[in-house]
PDB file of C-alpha atoms in Angstrom:
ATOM      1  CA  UNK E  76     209.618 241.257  78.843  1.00 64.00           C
ATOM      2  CA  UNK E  77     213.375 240.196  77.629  1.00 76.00           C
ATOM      3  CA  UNK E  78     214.326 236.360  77.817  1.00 89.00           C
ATOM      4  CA  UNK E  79     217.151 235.823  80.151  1.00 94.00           C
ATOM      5  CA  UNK E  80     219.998 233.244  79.496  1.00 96.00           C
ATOM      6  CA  UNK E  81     222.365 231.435  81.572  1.00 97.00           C
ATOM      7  CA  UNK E  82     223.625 227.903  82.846  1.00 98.00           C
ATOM      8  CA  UNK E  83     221.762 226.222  85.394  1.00 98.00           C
ATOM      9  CA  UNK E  84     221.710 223.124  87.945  1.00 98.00           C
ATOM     10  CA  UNK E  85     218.354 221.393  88.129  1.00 97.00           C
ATOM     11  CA  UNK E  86     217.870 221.152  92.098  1.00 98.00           C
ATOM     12  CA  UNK E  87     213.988 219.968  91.939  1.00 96.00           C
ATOM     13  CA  UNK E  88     211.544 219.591  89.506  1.00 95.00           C
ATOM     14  CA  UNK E  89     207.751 219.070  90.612  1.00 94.00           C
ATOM     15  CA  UNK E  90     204.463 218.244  88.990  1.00 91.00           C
ATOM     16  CA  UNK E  91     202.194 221.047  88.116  1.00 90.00           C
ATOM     17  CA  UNK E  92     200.102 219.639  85.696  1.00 88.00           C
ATOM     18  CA  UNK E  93     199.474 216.631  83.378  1.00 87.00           C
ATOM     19  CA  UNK E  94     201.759 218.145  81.198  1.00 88.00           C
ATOM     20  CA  UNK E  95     203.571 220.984  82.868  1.00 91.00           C
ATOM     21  CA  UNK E  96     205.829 221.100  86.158  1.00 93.00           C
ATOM     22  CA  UNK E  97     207.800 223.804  88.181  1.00 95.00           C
ATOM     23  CA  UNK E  98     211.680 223.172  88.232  1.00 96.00           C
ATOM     24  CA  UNK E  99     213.995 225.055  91.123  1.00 97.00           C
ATOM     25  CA  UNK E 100     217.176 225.921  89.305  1.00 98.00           C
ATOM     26  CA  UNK E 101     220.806 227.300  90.595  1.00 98.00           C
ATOM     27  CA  UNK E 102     221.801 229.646  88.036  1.00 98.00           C
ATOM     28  CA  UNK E 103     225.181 231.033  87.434  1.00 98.00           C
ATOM     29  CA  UNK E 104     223.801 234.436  86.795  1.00 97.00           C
ATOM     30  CA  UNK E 105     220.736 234.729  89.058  1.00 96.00           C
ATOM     31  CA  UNK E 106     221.228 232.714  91.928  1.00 97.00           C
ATOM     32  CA  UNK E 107     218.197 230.285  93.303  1.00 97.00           C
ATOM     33  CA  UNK E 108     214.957 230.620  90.981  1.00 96.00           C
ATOM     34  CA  UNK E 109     211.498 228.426  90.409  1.00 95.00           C
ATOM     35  CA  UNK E 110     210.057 228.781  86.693  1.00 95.00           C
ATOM     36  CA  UNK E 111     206.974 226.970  85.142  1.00 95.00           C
ATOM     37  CA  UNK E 112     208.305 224.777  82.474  1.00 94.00           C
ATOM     38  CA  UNK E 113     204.928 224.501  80.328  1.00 92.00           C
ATOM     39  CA  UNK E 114     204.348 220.930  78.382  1.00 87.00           C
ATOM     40  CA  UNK E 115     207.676 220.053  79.600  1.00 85.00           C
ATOM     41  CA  UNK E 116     205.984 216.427  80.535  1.00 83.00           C
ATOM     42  CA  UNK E 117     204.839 216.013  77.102  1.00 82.00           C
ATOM     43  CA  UNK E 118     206.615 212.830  74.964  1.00 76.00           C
ATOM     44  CA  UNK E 119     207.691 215.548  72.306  1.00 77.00           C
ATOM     45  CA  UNK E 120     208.412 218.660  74.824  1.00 77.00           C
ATOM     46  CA  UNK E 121     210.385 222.211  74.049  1.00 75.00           C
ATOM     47  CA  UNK E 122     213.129 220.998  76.474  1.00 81.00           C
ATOM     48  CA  UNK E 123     214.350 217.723  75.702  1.00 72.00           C
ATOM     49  CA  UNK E 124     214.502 215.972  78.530  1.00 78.00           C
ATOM     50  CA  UNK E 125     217.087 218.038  79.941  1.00 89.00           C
ATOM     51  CA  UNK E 126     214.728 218.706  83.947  1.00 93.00           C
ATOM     52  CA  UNK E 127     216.435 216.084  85.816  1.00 93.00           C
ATOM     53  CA  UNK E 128     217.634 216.853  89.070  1.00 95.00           C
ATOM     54  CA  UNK E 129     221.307 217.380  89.259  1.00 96.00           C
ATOM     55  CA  UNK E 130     221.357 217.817  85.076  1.00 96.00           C
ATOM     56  CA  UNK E 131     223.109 220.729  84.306  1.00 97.00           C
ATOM     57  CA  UNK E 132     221.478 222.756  81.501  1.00 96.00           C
ATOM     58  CA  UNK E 133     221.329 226.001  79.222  1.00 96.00           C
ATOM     59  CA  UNK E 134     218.045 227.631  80.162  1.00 96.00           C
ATOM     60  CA  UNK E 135     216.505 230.511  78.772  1.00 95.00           C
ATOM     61  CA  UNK E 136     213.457 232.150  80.621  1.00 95.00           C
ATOM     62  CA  UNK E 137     211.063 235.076  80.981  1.00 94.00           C
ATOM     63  CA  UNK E 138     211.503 236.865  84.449  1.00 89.00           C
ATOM     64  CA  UNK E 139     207.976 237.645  86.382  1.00 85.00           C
ATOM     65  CA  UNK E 140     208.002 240.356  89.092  1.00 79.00           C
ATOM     66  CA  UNK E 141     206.695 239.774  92.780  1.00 71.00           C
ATOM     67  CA  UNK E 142     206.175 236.133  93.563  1.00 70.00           C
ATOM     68  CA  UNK E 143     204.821 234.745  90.634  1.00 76.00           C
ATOM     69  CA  UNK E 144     206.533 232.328  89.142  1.00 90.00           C
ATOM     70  CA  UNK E 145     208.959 232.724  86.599  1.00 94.00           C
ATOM     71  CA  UNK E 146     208.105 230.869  82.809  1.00 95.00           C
ATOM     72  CA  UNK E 147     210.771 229.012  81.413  1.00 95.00           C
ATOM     73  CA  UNK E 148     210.673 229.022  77.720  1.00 93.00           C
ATOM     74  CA  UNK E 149     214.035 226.727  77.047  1.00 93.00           C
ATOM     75  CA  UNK E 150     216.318 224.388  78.315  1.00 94.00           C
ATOM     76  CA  UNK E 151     219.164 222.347  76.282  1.00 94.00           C
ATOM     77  CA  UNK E 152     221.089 219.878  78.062  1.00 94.00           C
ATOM     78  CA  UNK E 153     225.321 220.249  78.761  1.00 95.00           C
ATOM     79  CA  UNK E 154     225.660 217.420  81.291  1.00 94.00           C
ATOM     80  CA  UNK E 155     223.850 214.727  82.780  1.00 93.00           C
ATOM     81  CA  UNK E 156     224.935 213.162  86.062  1.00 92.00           C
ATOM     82  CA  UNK E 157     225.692 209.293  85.315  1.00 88.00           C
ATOM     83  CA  UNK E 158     227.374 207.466  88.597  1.00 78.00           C
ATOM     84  CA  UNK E 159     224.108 207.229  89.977  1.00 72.00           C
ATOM     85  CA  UNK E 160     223.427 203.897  87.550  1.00 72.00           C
ATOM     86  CA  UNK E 161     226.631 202.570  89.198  1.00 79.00           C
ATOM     87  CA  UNK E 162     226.694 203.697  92.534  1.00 87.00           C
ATOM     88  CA  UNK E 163     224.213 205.179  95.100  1.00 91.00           C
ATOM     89  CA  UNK E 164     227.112 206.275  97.545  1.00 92.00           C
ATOM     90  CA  UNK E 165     227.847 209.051  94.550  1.00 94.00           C
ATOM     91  CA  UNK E 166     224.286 209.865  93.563  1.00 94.00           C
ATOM     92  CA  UNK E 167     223.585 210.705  97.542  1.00 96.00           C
ATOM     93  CA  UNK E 168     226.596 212.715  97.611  1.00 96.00           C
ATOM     94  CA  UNK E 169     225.365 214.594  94.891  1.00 96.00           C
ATOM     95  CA  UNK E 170     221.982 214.624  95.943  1.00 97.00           C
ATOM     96  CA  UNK E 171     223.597 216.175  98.994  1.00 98.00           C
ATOM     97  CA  UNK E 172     225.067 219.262  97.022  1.00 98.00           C
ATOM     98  CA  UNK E 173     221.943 220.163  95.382  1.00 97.00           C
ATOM     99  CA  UNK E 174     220.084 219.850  98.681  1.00 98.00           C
ATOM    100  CA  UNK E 175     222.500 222.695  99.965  1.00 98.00           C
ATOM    101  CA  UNK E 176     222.579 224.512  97.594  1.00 98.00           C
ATOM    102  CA  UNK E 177     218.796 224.886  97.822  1.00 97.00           C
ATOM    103  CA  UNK E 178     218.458 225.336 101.611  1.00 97.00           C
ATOM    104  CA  UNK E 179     221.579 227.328 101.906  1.00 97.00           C
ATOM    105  CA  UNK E 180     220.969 230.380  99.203  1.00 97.00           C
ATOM    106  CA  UNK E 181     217.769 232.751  98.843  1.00 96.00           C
ATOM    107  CA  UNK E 182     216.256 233.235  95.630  1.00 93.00           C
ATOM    108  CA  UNK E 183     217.646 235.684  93.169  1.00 93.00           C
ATOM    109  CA  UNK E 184     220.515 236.246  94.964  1.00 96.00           C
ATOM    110  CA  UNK E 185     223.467 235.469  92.533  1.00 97.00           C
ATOM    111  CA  UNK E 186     226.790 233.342  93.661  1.00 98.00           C
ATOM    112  CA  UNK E 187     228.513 232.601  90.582  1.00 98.00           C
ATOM    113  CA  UNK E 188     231.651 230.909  92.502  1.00 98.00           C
ATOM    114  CA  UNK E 189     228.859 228.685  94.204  1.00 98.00           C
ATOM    115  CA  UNK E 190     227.293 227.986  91.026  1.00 98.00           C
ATOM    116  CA  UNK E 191     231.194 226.877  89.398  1.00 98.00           C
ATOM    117  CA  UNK E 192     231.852 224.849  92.764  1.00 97.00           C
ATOM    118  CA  UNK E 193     229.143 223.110  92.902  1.00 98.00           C
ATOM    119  CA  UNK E 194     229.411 222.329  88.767  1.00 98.00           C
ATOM    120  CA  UNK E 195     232.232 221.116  89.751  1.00 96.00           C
ATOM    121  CA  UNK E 196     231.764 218.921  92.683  1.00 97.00           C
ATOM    122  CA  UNK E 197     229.329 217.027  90.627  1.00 96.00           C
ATOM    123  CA  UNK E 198     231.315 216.266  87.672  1.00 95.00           C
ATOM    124  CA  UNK E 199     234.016 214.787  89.789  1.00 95.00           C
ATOM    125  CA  UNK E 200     231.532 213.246  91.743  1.00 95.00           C
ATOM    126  CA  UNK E 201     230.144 211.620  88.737  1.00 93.00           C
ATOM    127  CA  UNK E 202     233.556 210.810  87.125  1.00 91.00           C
ATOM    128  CA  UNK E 203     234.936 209.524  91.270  1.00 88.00           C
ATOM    129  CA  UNK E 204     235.704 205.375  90.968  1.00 82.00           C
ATOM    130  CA  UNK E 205     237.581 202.941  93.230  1.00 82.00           C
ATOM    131  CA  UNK E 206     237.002 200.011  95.302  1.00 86.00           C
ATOM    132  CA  UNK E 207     234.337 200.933  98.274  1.00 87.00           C
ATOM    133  CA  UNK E 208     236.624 201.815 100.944  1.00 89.00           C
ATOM    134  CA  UNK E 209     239.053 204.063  98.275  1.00 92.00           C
ATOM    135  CA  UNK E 210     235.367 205.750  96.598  1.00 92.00           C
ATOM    136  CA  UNK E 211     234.358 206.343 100.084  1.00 93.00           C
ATOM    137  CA  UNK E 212     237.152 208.292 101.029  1.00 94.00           C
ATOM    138  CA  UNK E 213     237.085 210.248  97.993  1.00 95.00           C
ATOM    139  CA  UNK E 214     233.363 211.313  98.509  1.00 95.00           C
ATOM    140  CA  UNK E 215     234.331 212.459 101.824  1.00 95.00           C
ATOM    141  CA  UNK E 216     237.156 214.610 100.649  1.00 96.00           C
ATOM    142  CA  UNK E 217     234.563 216.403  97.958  1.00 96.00           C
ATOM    143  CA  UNK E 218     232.027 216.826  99.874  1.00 96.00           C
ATOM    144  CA  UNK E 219     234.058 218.498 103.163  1.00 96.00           C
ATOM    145  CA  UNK E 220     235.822 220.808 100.412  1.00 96.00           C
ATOM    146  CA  UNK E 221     232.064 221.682  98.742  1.00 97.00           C
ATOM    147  CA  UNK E 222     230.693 222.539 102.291  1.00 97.00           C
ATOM    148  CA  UNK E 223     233.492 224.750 103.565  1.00 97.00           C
ATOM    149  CA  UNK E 224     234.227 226.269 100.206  1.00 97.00           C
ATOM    150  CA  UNK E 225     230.255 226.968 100.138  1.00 97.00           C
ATOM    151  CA  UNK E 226     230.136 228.431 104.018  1.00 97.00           C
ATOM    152  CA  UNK E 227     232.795 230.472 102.966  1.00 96.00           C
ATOM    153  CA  UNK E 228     231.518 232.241 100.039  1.00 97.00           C
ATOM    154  CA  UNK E 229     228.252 232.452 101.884  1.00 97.00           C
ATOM    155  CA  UNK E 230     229.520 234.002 104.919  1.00 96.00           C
ATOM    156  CA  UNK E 231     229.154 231.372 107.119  1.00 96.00           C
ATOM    157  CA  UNK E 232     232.558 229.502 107.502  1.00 96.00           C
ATOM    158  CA  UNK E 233     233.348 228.476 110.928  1.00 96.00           C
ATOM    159  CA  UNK E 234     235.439 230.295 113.069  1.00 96.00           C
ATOM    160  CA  UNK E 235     238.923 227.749 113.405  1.00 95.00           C
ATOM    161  CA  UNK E 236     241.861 229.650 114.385  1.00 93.00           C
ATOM    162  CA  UNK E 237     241.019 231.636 117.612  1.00 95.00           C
ATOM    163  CA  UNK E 238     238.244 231.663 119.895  1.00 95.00           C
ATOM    164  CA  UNK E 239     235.464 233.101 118.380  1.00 96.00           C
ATOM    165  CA  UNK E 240     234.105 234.749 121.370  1.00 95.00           C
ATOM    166  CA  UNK E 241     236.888 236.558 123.349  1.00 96.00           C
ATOM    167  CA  UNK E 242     240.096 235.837 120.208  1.00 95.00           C
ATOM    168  CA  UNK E 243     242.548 234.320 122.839  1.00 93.00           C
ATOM    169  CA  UNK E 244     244.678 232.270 120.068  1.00 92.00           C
ATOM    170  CA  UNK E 245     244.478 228.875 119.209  1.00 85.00           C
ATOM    171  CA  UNK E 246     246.922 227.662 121.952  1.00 87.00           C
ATOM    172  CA  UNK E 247     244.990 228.885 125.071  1.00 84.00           C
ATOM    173  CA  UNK E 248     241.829 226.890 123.371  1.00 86.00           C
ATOM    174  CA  UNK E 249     243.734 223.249 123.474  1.00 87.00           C
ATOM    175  CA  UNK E 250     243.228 220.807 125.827  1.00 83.00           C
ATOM    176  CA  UNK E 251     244.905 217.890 125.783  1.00 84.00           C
ATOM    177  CA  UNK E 252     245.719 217.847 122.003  1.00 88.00           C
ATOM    178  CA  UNK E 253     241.601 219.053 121.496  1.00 94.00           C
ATOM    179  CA  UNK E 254     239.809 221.976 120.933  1.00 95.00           C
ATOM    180  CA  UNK E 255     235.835 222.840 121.841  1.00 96.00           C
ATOM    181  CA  UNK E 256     233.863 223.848 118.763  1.00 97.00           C
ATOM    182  CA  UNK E 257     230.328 225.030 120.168  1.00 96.00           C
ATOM    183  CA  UNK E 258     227.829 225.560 117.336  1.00 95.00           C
ATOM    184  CA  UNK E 259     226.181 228.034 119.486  1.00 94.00           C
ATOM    185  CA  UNK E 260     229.201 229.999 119.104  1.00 95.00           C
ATOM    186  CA  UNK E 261     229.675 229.307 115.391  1.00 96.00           C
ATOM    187  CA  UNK E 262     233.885 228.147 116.088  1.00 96.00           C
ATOM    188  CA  UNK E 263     236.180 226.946 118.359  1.00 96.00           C
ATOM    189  CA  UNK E 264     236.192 228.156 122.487  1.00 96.00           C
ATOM    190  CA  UNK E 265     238.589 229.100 124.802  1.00 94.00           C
ATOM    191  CA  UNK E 266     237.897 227.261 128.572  1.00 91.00           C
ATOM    192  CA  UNK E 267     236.586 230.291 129.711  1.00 93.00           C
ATOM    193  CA  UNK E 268     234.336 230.762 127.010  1.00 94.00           C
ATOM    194  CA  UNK E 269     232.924 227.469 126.147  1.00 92.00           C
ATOM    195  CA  UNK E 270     231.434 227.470 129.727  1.00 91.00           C
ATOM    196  CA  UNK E 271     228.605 229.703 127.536  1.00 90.00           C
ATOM    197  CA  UNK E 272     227.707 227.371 124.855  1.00 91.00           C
ATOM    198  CA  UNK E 273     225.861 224.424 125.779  1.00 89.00           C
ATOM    199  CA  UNK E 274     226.184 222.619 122.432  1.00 93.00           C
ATOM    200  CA  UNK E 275     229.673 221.659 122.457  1.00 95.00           C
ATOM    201  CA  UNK E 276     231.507 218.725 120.176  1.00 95.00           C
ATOM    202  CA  UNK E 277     235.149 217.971 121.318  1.00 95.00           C
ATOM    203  CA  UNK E 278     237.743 218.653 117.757  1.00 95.00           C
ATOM    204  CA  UNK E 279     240.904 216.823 117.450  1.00 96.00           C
ATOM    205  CA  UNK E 280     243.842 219.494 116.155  1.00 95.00           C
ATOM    206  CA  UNK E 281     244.371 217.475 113.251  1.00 95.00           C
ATOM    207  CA  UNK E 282     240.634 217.092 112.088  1.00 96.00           C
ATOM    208  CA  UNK E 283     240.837 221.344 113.124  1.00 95.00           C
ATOM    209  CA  UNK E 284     243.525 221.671 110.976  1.00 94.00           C
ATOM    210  CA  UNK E 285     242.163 219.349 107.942  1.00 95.00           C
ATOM    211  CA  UNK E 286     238.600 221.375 108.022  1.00 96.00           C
ATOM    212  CA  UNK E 287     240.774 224.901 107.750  1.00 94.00           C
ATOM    213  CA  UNK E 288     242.475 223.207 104.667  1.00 94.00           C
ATOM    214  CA  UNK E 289     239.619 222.158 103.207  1.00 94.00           C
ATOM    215  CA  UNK E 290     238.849 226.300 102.090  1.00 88.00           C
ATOM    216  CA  UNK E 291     242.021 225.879 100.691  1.00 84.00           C
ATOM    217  CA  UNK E 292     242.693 224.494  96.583  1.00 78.00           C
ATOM    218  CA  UNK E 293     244.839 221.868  97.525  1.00 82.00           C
ATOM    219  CA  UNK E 294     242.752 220.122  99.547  1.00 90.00           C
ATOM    220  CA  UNK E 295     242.758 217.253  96.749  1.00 87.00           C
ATOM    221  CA  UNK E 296     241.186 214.280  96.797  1.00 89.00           C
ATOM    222  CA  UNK E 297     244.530 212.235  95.635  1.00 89.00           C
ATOM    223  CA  UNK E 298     246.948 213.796  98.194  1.00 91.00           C
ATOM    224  CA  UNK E 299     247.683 210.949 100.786  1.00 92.00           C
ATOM    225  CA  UNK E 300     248.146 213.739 103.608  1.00 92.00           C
ATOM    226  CA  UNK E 301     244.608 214.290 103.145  1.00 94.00           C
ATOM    227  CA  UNK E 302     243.218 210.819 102.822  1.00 93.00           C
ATOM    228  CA  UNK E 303     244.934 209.964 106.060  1.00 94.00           C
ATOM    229  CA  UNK E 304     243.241 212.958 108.190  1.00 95.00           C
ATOM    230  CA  UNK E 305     240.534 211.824 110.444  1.00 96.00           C
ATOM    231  CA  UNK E 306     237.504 212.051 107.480  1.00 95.00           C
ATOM    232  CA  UNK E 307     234.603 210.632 109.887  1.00 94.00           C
ATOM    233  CA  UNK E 308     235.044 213.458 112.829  1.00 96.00           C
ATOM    234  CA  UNK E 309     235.515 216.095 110.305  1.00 96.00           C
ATOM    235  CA  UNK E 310     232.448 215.433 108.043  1.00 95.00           C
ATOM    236  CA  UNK E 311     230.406 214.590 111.462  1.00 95.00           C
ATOM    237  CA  UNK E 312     231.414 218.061 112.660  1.00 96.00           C
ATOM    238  CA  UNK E 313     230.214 219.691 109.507  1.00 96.00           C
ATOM    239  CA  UNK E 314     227.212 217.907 109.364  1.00 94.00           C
ATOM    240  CA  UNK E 315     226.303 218.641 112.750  1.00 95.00           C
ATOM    241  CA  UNK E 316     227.122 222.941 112.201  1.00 97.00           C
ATOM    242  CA  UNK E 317     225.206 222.950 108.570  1.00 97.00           C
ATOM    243  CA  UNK E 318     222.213 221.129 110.754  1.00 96.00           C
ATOM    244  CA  UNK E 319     222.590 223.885 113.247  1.00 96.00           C
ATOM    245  CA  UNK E 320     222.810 226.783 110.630  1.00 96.00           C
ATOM    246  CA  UNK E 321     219.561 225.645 108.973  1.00 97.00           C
ATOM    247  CA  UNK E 322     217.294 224.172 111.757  1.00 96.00           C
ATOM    248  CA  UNK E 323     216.711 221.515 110.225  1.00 96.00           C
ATOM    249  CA  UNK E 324     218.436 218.415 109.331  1.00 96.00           C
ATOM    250  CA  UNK E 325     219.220 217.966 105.870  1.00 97.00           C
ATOM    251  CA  UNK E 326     217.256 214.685 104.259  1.00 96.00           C
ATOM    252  CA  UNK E 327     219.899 213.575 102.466  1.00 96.00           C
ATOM    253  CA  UNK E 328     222.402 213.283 105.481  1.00 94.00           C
ATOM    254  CA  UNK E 329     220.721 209.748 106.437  1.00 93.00           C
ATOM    255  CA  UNK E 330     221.314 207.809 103.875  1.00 92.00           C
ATOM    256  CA  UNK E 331     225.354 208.936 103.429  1.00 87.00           C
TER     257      UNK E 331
END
C-alpha cells in the first residue's frame, strides 16, 4: 500500500481514543478525506501538533479501500491560523470556510482550485485588521468572494443575468430597480416565472450586480466601489441560497 502526499486543511479533528483521533482533511490532491491519526494525542506524538482545525499542513497517509478509514502516518505543519487570539469576528469567518468546505464537497472527489481558494481566504483572513466597522467590511468582502468563487467551481453558482427558468434577459426581470431571486429556482425570475417559486427574496440591481462580481478577481477587498455595495443584502442572500442548497443551516452562520 503506497503512502500518499499532499497539502491539506484540517476541517475537524475528533477523539477516537485516549491517545488517537480521526481528523477530516481538504486535500489539494484528493479532495474531502477522514484518516485515523494514531497516538496523535500523545505529549510526544508523530505529528507535532500540527491537527488543529483550520491549520494547514503537509500530510502523508496510507489510502484504505471501501469505507474504512484511511491511516494517517504524518503531518508537518506550514501554517497556523492566528487572528483567532485577537478577534472572534475572523476566527468565525474562518470557521465558516472550513464548515463549507466540508458540507459542500464529497469525499475523494478532488478540487484543487477549491483547495488554493480556500488557502487563501484564510491567510487573508488571518492577516485582515482595522477598526470594527473597517474589519467587518473586509470579512464580508472575503467571505462573498469564497462562496461564489466556491459555487462556481462546484457547479452551483446562481443563475444572475437572465431568468433562469424561461432566459427572458435581465431587463424584462426588473421591477422597480429589483429583481426576484427564488431559491427554488436557483437565480433570478422573470414576473411570469417567479409566480412558480414560492421562496422568493427581493435583489436590489446593485447588490445583483456586486454578487456577479464577486466570481470575478477584482472583487478586492480594498477597492472602495466594492466596500460601498450593499454588503448586508448580498451576504444575507448567499446565506439564505447555501442554506437552501444544503438543507440545513450552516452552524457557523449564527454567530457571524
Amino acid at each position: 500500500m503506497a503512502a500518499e502526499k499532499t497539502l491539506a486543511i484540517v476541517l475537524r479533528v475528533t477523539e477516537f481514543s485516549e491517545t488517537s483521533c480521526v481528523v477530516t482533511l481538504f486535500t489539494q490532491d484528493f479532495g474531502k478525506l477522514s484518516a485515523l491519526a494514531k497516538g496523535a494525542r500523545r505529549p510526544k506524538s508523530p505529528f507535532e501538533a500540527a491537527l488543529d482545525v483550520l491549520s494547514v499542513c503537509r500530510v502523508v497517509f496510507l489510502q484504505k479501500s471501501g469505507d474504512s478509514l484511511h491511516l494517517l502516518t504524518e503531518a508537518k505543519l506550514e501554517r497556523r491560523f492566528r487572528a483567532g487570539a485577537r478577534n472572534l469576528e475572523s476566527l468565525y469567518a474562518a470557521y465558516y470556510v472550513v464548515e463549507l468546505l466540508g458540507r459542500m464537497t464529497d469525499h475523494l472527489d478532488p478540487h484543487p482550485e477549491l483547495f488554493r481558494l480556500a488557502v487563501s481566504t484564510i491567510v487573508e483572513l488571518d492577516s485582515a485588521i482595522g477598526e470594527k466597522h473597517e474589519l467587518h467590511t473586509t470579512i464580508s468582502i472575503l467571505l462573498m468572494r469564497f462562496q461564489m468563487q466556491m459555487l462556481s467551481m462546484l457547479g452551483q453558482a446562481p443563475g444572475l443575468h437572465a431568468c433562469v427558468e424561461c432566459n427572458a434577459n435581465l431587463e424584462e426581470t426588473i421591477d422597480k430597480k429589483r429583481v426576484a431571486f427564488g431559491l427554488n429556482s436557483g437565480g433570478i425570475l422573470c414576473a411570469k416565472c417567479k409566480r412558480n417559486d414560492r421562496r422568493i427574496i427581493s435583489l436590489s440591481l446593485s447588490a445583483l450586480q456586486g454578487l456577479a462580481d464577486a466570481m470575478g478577481t477584482n472583487f478586492g477587498i480594498n477597492d472602495a466601489a466594492v466596500r460601498k455595495l450593499p454588503l448586508g443584502e448580498m451576504r444575507g442572500l448567499l446565506d439564505w441560497y447555501i442554506t437552501h442548497l444544503l438543507g440545513i443551516k450552516p452552524t457557523i452562520l449564527k454567530f457571524l
